PDB file of C-alpha atoms in Angstrom:
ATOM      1  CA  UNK A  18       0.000   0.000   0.000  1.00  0.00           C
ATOM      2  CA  UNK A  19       0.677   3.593  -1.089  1.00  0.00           C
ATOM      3  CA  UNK A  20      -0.458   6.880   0.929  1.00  0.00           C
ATOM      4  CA  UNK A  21      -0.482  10.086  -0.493  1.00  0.00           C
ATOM      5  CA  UNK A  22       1.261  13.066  -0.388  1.00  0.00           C
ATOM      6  CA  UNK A  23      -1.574  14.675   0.939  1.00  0.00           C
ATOM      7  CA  UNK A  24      -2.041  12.190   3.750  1.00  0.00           C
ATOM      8  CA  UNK A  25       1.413  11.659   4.482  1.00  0.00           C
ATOM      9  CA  UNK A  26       0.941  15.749   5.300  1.00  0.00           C
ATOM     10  CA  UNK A  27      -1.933  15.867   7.238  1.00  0.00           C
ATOM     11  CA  UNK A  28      -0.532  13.210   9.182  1.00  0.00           C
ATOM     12  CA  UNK A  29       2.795  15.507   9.974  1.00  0.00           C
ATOM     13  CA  UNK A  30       0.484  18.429  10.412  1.00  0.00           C
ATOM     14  CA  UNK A  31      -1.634  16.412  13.303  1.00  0.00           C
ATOM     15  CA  UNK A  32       1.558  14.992  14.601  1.00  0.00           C
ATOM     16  CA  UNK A  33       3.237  18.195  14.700  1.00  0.00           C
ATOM     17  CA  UNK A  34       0.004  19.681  16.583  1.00  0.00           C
ATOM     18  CA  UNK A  35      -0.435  17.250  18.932  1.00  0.00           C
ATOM     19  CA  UNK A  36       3.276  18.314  20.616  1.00  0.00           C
ATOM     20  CA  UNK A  37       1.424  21.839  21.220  1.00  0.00           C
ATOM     21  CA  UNK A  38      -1.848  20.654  21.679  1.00  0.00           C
ATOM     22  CA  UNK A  39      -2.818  24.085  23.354  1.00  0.00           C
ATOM     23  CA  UNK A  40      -1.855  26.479  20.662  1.00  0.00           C
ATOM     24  CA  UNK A  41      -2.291  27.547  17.099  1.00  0.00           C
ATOM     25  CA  UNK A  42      -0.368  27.015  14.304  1.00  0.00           C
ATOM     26  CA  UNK A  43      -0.972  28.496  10.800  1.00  0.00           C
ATOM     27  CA  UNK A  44      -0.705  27.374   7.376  1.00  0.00           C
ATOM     28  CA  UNK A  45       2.384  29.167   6.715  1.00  0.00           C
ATOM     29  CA  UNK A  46       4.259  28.403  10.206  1.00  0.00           C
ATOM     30  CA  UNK A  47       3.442  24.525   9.036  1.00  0.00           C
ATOM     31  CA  UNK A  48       4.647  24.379   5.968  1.00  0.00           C
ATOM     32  CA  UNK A  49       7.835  26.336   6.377  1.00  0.00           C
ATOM     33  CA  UNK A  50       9.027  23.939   8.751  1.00  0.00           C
ATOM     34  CA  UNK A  51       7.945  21.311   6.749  1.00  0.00           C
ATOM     35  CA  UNK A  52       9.002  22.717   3.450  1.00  0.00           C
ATOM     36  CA  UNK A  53       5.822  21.641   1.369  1.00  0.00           C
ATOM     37  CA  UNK A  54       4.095  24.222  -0.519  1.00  0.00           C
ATOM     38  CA  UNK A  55       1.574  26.356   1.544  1.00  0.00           C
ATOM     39  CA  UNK A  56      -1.464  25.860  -1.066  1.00  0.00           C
ATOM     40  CA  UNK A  57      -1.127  22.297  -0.796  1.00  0.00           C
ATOM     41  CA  UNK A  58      -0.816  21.906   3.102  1.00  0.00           C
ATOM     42  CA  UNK A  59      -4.155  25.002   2.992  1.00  0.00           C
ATOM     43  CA  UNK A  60      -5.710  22.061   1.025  1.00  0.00           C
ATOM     44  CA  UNK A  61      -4.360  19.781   3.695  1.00  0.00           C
ATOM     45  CA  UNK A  62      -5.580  21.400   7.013  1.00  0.00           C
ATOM     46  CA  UNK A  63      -9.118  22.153   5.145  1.00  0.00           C
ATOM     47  CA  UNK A  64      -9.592  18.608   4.775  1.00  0.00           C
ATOM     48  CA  UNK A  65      -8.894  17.938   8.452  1.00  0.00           C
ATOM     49  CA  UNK A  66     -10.882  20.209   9.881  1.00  0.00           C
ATOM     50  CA  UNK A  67     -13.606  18.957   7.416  1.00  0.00           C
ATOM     51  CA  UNK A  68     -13.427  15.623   9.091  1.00  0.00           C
ATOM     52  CA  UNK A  69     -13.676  17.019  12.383  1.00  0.00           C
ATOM     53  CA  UNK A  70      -9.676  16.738  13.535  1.00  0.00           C
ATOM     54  CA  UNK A  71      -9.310  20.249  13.246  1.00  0.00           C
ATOM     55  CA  UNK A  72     -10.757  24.004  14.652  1.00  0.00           C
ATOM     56  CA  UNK A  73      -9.401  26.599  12.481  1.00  0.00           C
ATOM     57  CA  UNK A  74     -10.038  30.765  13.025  1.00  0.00           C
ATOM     58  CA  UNK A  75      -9.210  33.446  10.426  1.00  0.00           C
ATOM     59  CA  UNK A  76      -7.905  36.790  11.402  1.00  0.00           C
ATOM     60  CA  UNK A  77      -5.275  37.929  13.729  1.00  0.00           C
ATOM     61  CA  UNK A  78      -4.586  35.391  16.685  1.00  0.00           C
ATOM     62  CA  UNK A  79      -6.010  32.700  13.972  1.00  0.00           C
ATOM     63  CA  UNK A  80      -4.865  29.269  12.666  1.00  0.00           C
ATOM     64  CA  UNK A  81      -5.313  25.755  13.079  1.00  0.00           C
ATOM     65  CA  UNK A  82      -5.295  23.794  16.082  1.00  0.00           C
ATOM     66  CA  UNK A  83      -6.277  19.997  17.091  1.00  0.00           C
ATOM     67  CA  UNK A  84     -10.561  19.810  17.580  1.00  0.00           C
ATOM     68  CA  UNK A  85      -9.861  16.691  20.195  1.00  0.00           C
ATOM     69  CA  UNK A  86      -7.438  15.616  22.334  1.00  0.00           C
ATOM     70  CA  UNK A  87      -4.625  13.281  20.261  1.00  0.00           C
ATOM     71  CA  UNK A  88      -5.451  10.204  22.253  1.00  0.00           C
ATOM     72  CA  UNK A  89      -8.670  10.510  21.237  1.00  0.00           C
ATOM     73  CA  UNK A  90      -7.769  10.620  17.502  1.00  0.00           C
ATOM     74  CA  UNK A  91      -7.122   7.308  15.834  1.00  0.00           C
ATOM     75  CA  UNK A  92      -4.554   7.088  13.399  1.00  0.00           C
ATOM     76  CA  UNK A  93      -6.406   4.300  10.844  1.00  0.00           C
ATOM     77  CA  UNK A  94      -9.525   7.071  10.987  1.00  0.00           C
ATOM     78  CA  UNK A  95      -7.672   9.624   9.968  1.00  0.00           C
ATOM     79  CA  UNK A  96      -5.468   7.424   7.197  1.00  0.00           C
ATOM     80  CA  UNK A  97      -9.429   6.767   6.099  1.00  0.00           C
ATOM     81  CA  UNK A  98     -10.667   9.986   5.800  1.00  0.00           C
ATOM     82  CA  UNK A  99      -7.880  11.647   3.891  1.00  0.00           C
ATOM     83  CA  UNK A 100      -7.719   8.785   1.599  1.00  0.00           C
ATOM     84  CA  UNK A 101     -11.116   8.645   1.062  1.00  0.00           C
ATOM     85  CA  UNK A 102     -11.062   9.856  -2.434  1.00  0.00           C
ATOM     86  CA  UNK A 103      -8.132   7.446  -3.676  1.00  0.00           C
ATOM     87  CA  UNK A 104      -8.838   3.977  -4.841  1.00  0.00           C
ATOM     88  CA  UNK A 105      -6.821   1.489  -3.983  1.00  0.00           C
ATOM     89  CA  UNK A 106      -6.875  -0.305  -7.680  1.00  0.00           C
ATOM     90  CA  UNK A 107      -9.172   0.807 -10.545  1.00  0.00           C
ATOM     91  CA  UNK A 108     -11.553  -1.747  -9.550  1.00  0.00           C
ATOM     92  CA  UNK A 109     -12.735   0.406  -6.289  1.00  0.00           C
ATOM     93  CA  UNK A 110     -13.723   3.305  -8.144  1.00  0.00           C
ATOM     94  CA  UNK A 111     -16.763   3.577  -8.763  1.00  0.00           C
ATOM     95  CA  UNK A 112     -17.943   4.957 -11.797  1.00  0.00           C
ATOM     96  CA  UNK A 113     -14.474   4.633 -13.473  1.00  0.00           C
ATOM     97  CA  UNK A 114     -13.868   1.059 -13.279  1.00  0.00           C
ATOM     98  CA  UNK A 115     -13.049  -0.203 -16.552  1.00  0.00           C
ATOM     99  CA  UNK A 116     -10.972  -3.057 -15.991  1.00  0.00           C
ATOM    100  CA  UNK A 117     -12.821  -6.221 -17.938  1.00  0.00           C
ATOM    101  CA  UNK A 118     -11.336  -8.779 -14.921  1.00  0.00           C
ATOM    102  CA  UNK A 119     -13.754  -6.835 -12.421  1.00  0.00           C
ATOM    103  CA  UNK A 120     -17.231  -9.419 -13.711  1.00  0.00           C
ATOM    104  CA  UNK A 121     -15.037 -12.508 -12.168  1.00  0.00           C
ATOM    105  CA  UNK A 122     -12.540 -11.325 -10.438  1.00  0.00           C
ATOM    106  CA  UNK A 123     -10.610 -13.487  -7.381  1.00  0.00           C
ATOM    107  CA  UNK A 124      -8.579 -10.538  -6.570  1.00  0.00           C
ATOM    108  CA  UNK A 125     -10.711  -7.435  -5.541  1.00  0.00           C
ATOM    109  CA  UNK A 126     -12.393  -9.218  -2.052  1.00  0.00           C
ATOM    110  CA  UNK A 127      -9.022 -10.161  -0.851  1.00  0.00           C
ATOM    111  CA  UNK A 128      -7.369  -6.451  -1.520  1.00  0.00           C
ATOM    112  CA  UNK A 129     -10.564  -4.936   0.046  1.00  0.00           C
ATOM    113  CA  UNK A 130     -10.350  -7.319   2.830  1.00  0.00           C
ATOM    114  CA  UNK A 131      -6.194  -6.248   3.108  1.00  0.00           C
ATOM    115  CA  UNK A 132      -7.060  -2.374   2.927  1.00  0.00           C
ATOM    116  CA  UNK A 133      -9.291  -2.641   5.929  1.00  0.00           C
ATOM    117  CA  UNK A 134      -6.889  -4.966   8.091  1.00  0.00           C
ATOM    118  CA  UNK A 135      -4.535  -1.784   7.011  1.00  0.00           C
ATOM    119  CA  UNK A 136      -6.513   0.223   8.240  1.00  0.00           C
ATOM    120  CA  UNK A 137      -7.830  -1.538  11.310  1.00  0.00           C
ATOM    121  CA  UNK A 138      -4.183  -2.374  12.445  1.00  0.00           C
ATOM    122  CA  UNK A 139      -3.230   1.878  12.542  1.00  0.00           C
ATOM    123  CA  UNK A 140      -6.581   2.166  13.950  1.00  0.00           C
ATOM    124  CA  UNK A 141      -4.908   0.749  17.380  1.00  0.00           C
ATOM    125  CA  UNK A 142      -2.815   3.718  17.899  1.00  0.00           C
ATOM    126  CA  UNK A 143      -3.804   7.009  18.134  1.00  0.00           C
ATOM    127  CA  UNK A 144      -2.145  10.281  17.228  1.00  0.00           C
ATOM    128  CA  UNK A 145      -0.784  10.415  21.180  1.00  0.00           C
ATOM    129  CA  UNK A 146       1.374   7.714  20.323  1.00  0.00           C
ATOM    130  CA  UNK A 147       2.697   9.837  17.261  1.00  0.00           C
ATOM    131  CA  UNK A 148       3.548  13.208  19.194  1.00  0.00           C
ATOM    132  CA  UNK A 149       6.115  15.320  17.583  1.00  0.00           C
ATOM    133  CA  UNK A 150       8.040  18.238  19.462  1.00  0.00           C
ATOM    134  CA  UNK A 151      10.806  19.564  17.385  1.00  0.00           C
ATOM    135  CA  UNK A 152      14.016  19.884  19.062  1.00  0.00           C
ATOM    136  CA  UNK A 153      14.115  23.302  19.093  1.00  0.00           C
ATOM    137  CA  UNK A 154      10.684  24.229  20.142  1.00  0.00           C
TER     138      UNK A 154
END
């Protein structure tokens, strides 16, 4: 298995958070000390906070901060939700499936049944376990 870009970021981005639970961190703070491109981690921390990890706040005093406590945030859920759009073979997608194996194919149950023991097994960690505190914060 293969995760995005854009979910190995949000996963830094919650990591990073949870080691300053209490305070706010903006888009720009976040991706200058991850050196990723601010668009793409804006794209990033909407989709977390669209899946309920994160409170943001525009404005002076604003940013991004964690919505619930990291041991209450499991890592397989959030792995889930940020890969939500990405099929894990063509087969998965609906509506764009074309692969002419999918009317008898041996393959698809056992990859489904794979992706969710994948997802299951990160599911018994949480992002607590995952805390990251640069050294010179």
């Amino acid at each position: 298995m293969r995760l995005t870009s854009f979910t190995d970021y949000g996963l830094r981005v919650l990591m990073r958070m949870a080691g300053a639970p209490d305070r706010a961190f903006t888009t720009s703070e976040l991706a200058d000390e991850f050196r990723v491109s601010r668009n793409h981690l804006a794209k990033v921390i909407s989709a977390l906070a669209a899946a309920g990890l994160l409170e943001t706040r525009r404005g002076g005093g604003g940013g991004a901060m964690l919505a619930r406590a990291p041991e209450d945030i499991r890592l397989g859920d959030v792995v889930a939700a940020l890969e939500a759009d990405q099929a894990l073979v063509e087969c998965f997608a609906v509506g764009t499936n074309s692969c002419t194996l999918t009317p008898q194919c041996r393959l698809k149950a056992r990859l489904a049944h794979a992706e969710a023991a994948f997802v299951a097994d990160l599911n018994r960690g949480t992002l607590a376990d995952c805390v990251y505190r640069p050294e010179n914060a």
